[in-house]
Coordinates of C-alpha atoms and ligand atoms in Angstrom, one line a residue:
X29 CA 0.0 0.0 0.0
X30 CA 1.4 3.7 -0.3
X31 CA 2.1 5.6 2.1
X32 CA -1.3 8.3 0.7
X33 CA -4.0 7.9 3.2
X34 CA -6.5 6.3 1.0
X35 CA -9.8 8.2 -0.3
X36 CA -12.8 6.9 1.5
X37 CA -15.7 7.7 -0.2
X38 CA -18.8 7.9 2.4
X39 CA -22.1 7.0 0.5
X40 CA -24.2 8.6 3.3
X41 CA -24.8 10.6 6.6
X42 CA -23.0 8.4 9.3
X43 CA -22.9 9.2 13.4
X44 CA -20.7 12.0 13.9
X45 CA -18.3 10.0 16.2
X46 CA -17.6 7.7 13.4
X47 CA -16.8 10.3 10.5
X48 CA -14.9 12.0 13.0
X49 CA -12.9 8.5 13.5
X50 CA -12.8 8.1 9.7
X51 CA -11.5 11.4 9.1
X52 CA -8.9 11.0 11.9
X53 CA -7.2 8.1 9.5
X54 CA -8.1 8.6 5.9
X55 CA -8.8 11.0 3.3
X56 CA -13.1 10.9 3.6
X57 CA -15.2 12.6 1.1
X58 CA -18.8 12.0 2.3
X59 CA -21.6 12.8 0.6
X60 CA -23.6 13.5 3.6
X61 CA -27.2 13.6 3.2
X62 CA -29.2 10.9 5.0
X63 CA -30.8 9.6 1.6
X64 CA -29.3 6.4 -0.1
X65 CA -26.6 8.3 -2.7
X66 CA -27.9 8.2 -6.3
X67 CA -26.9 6.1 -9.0
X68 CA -24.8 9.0 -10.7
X69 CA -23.3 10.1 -8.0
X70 CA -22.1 6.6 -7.3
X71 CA -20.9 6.3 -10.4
X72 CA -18.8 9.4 -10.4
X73 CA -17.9 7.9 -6.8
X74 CA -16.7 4.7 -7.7
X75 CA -14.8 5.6 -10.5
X76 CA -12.2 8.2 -8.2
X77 CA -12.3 6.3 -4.7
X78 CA -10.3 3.4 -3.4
X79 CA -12.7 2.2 -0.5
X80 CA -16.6 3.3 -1.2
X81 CA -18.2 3.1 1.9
X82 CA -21.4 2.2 1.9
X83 CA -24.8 1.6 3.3
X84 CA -28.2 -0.4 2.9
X85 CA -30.2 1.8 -0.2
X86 CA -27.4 2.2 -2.3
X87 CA -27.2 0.0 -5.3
X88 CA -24.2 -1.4 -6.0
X89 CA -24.9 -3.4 -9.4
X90 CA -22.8 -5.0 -12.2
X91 CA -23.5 -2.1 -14.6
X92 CA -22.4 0.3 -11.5
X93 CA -19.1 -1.5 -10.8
X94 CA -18.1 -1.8 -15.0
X95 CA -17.7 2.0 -14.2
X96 CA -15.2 1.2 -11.6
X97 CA -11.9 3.2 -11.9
X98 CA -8.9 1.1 -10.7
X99 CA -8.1 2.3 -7.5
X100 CA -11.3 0.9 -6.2
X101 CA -10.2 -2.0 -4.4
X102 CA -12.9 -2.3 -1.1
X103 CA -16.1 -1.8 -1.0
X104 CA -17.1 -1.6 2.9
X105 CA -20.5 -2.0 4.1
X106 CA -22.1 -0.3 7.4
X107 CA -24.7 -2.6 7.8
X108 CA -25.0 -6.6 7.7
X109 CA -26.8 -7.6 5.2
X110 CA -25.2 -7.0 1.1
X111 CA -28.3 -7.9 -1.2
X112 CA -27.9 -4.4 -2.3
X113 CA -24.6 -5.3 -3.6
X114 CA -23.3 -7.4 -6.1
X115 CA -20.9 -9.6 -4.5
X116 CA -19.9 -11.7 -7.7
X117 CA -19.7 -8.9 -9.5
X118 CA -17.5 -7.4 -7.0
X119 CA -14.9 -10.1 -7.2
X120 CA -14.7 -10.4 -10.3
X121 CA -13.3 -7.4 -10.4
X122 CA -10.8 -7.3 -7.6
X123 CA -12.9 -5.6 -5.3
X124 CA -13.3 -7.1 -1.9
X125 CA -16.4 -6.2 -0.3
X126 CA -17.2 -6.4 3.8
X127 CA -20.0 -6.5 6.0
X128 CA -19.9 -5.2 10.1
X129 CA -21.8 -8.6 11.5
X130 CA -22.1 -9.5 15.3
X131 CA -22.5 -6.1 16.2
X132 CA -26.0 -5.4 15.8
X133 CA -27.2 -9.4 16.6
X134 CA -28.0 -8.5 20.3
X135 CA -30.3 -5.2 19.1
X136 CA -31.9 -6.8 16.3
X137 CA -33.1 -9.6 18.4
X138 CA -34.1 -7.7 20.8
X139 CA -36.3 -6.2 18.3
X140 CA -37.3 -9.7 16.6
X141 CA -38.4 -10.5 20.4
X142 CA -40.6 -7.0 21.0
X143 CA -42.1 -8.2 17.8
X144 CA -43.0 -11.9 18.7
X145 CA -44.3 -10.2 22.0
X146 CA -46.1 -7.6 20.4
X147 CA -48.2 -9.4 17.6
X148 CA -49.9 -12.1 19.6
X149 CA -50.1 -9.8 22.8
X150 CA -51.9 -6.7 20.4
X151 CA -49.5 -4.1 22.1
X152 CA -50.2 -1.7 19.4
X153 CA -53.6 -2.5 18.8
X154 CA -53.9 -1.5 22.5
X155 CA -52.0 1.8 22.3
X156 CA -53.9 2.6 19.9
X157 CA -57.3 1.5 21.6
X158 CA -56.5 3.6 24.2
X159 CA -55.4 6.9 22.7
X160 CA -58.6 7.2 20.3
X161 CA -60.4 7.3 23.6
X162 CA -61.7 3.6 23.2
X163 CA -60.6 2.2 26.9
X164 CA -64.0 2.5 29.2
X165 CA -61.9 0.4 31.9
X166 CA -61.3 -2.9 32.2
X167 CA -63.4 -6.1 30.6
X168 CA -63.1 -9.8 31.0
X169 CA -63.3 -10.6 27.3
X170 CA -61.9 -7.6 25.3
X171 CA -58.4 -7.1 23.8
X172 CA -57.6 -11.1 24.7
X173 CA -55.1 -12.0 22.3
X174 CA -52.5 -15.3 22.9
X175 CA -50.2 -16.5 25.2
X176 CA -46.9 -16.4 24.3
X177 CA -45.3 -19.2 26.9
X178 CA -45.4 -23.2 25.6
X179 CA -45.2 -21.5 22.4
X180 CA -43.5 -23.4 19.2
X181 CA -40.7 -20.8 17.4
X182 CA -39.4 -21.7 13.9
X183 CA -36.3 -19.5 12.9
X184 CA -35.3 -19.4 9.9
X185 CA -31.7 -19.1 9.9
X186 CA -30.1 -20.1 13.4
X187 CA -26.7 -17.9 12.3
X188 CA -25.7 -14.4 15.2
X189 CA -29.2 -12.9 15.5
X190 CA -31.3 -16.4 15.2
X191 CA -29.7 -17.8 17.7
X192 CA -29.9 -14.4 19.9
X193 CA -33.1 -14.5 19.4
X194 CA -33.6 -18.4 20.4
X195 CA -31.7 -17.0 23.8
X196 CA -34.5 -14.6 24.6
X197 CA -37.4 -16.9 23.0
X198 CA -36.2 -19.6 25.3
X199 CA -36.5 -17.1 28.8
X200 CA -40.1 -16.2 27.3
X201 CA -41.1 -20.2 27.7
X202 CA -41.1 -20.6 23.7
X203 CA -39.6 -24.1 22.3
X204 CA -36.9 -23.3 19.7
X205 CA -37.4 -25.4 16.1
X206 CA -35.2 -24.1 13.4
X207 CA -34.2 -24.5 9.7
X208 CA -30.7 -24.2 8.6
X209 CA -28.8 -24.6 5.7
X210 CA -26.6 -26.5 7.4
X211 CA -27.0 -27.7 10.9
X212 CA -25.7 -25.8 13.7
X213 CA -23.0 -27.6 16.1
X214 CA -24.3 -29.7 18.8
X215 CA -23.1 -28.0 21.5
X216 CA -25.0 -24.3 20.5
X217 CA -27.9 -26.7 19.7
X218 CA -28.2 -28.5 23.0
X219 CA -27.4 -24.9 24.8
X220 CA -30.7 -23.4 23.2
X221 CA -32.4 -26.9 23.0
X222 CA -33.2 -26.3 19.9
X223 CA -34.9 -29.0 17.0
X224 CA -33.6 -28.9 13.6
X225 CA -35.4 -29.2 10.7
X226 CA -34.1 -30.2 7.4
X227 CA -37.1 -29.5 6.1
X228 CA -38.7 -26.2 6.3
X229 CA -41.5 -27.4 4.9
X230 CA -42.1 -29.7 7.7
X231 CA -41.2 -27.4 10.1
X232 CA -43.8 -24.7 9.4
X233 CA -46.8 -27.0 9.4
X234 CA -46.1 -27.6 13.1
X235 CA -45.3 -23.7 14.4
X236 CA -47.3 -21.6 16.4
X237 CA -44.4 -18.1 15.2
X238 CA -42.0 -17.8 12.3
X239 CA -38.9 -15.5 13.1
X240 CA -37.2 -14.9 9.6
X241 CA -33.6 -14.3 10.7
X242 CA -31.7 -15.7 7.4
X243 CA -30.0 -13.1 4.8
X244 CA -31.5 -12.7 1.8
X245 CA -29.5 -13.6 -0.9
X246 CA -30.1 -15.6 -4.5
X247 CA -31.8 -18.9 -2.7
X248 CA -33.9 -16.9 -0.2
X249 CA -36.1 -14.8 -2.1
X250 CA -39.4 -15.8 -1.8
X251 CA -38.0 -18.6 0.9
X252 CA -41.4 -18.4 2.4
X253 CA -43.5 -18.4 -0.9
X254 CA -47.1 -18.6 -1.1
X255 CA -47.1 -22.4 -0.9
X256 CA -44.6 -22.6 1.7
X257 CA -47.4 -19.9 3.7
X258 CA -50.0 -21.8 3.4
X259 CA -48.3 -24.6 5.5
X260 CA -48.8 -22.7 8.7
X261 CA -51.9 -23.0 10.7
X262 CA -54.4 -20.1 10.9
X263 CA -53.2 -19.3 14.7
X264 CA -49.7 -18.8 13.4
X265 CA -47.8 -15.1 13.7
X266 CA -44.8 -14.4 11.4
X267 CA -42.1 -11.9 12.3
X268 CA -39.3 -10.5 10.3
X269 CA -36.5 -8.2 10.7
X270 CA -34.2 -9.6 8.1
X271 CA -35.7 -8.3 4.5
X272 CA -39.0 -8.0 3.1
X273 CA -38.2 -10.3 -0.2
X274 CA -37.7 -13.3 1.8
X275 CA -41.2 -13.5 1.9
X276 CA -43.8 -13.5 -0.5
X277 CA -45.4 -10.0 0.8
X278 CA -48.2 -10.0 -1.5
X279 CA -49.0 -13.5 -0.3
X280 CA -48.7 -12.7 3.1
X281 CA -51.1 -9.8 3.0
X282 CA -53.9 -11.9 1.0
X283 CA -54.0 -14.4 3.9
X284 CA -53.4 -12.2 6.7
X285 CA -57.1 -9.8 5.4
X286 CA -59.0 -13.8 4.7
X287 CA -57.7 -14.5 8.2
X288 CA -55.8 -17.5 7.3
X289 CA -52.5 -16.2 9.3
X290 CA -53.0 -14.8 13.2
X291 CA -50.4 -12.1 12.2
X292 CA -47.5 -10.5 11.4
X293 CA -44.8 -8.3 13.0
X294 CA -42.5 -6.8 10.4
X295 CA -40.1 -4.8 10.2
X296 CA -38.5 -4.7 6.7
X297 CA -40.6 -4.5 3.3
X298 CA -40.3 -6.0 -0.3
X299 CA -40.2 -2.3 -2.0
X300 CA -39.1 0.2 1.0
X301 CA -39.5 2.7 1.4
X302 CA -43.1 1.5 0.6
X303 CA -45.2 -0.7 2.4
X304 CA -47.9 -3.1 0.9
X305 CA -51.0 -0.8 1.7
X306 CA -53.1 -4.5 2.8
X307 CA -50.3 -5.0 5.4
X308 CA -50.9 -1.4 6.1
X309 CA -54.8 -1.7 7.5
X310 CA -54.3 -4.9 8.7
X311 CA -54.8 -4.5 12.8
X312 CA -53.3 -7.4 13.5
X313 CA -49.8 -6.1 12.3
X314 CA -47.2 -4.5 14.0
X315 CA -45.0 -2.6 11.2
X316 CA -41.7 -0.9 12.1
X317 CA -39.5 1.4 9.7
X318 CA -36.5 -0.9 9.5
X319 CA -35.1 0.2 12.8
X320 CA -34.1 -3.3 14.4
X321 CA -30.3 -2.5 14.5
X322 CA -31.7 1.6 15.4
X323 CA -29.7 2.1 18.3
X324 CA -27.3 4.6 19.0
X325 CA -24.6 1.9 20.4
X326 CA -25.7 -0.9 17.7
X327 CA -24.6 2.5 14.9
X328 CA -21.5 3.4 16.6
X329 CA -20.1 -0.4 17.0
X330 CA -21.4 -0.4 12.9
X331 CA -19.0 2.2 12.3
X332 CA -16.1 0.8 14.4
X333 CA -16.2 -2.5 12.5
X334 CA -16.6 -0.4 8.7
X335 CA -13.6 1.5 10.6
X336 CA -11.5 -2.1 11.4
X337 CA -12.2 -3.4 7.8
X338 CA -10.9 -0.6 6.1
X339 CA -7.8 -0.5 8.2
X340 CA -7.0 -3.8 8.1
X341 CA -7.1 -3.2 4.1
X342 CA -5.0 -0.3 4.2
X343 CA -2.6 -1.9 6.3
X344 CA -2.2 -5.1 3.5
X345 CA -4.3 -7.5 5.8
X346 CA -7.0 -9.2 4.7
X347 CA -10.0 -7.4 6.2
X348 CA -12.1 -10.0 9.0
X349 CA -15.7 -9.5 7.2
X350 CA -14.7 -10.4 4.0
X351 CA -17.6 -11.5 2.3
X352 CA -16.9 -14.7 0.6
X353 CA -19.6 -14.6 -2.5
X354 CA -20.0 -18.8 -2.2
X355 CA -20.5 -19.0 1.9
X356 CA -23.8 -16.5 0.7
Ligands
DGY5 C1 -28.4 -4.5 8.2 O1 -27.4 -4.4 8.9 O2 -28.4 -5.1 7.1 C2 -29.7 -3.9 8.7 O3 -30.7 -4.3 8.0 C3 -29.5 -2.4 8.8 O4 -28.8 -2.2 9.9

């Protein structure tokens, strides 16, 4: 590497602590609006930088990185998930792209946990109930929705925040089921008493909740498909904070309005920043703006790892969340 701190291009508005940090060790040009940068302005940026860092929004496509000038050599992600990028495309090229994982599993779950809380326990229906002045004290039979405890939870994808969220669904009195692509080591498994299932099929015909904690990537889209939807019972809840195209959201919404799924709690969307306007009525559906990982530690430990990646590139290391396009 020379010895020219190495131009950082910053895709978006990032905590202040963590463009201060960036600044303190490379040459950072950020773009600095809290909107997702657009595609010509990306383009322009990938063609002078040699690290673009980036966010969730942005789309990194193969027609954006044939524009690539060739000091681009990282592309660094604040944010786990990379369908927005094209990793293939990336190393094909030369560029090495990373990911900040671990950080935000402990806030995310939290958030997949207020969800499987919220849904069958109609928190929101209830704030709501009560602030349009609908609460004339308490009743024996209204509001009632389902107990949580003795519960069955099927996670899909038992990786840092599935298994996070198996911890906490375990301390509620939930049984933990889960589907894999590959089985998870005995000892984790035993830990969280957890059942695998080879078959997802199976394992969503005998579910009471669905946590969707997988990436989405090529094999996931549509993982949970009409079909696949249909094998839950009618007092089943589904909850995802992982992204909206892992499920078939048009399917979801049909059978959430004929009452053929108990409910959903979601917090990402198949076209955001829209949201499917069925899902939208639906009072048995707790809908969050993508804010899972929203905390101001879960951001700040984001930008430390981004931080770690790109040193460890500028330094001639081999950064430690290297996305490896065949592990996705
Ligand atoms: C991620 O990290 O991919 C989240 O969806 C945003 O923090």
């Amino acid at each position: 590497m020379s010895e020219q701190p190495l131009k950082v291009i910053l895709t978006r508005k990032l905590p202040d602590e963590v463009e201060q940090r960036l600044s303190d060790l490379f040459e950072v040009t950020s773009y600095n609006d809290d909107k997702p940068m657009p595609q010509p302005a990306l383009a322009e940026a990938v063609q002078s930088c040699d690290v673009l860092a980036c966010t969730l929004g942005d789309r990194i496509d193969e027609d954006l990185l044939s524009l690539a000038g060739p000091r681009l050599k990282l592309i660094a992600n604040f944010g786990a998930g990379v369908d927005h990028i094209d990793v293939q495309a990336a190393e094909a090229r030369g560029i090495t792209v990373t990911n900040t994982p671990s950080v935000l599993a402990e806030d995310a779950a939290d958030m997949a946990m207020a969800l499987i809380m919220a849904v069958p326990r109609r928190l929101v229906e209830g704030v709501e109930a009560l602030r349009d002045g609908r609460f004339t004290g308490w009743s024996p039979t209204w509001m009632l929705g389902h107990r949580v405890r003795g519960k069955k939870l099927g996670i899909i994808g038992l990786g840092r925040v599935g298994q996070a969220v198996a911890r906490r669904a375990r301390a509620f009195g939930l049984s933990v089921h889960y589907h894999n692509r590959n089985r998870i080591n005995t000892h984790i498994e035993n830990e969280l008493e957890a059942t695998y299932w080879d078959s997802l099929d199976q394992m969503l015909s005998r579910v009471d909740i669905v946590s969707v904690n997988c990436p989405q990537t090529p094999a996931t889209y549509h993982l949970l498909s009409r079909r696949r939807l249909e094998l839950l019972h009618k007092d089943a809840y589904i909850v995802n904070i992982s992204r909206g195209d892992i499920i078939d959201e048009e399917a979801l919404a049909d059978m959430i309005a004929d009452k053929r799924l108990a409910g959903a709690g979601l917090d990402v969307f198949s076209k955001e920043p829209a949201v499917n306007a069925q899902l939208m009525k639906a009072p048995n559906v707790v809908l969050l703006p993508h804010m899972a990982s929203a905390t101001v530690e879960s951001r700040i430990d984001m930008g430390d790892r981004m931080l770690i990646n790109i040193k460890m590139f500028a330094d001639g290391h081999k950064p430690p969340d290297r996305i490896i396009p065949e592990m996705l």
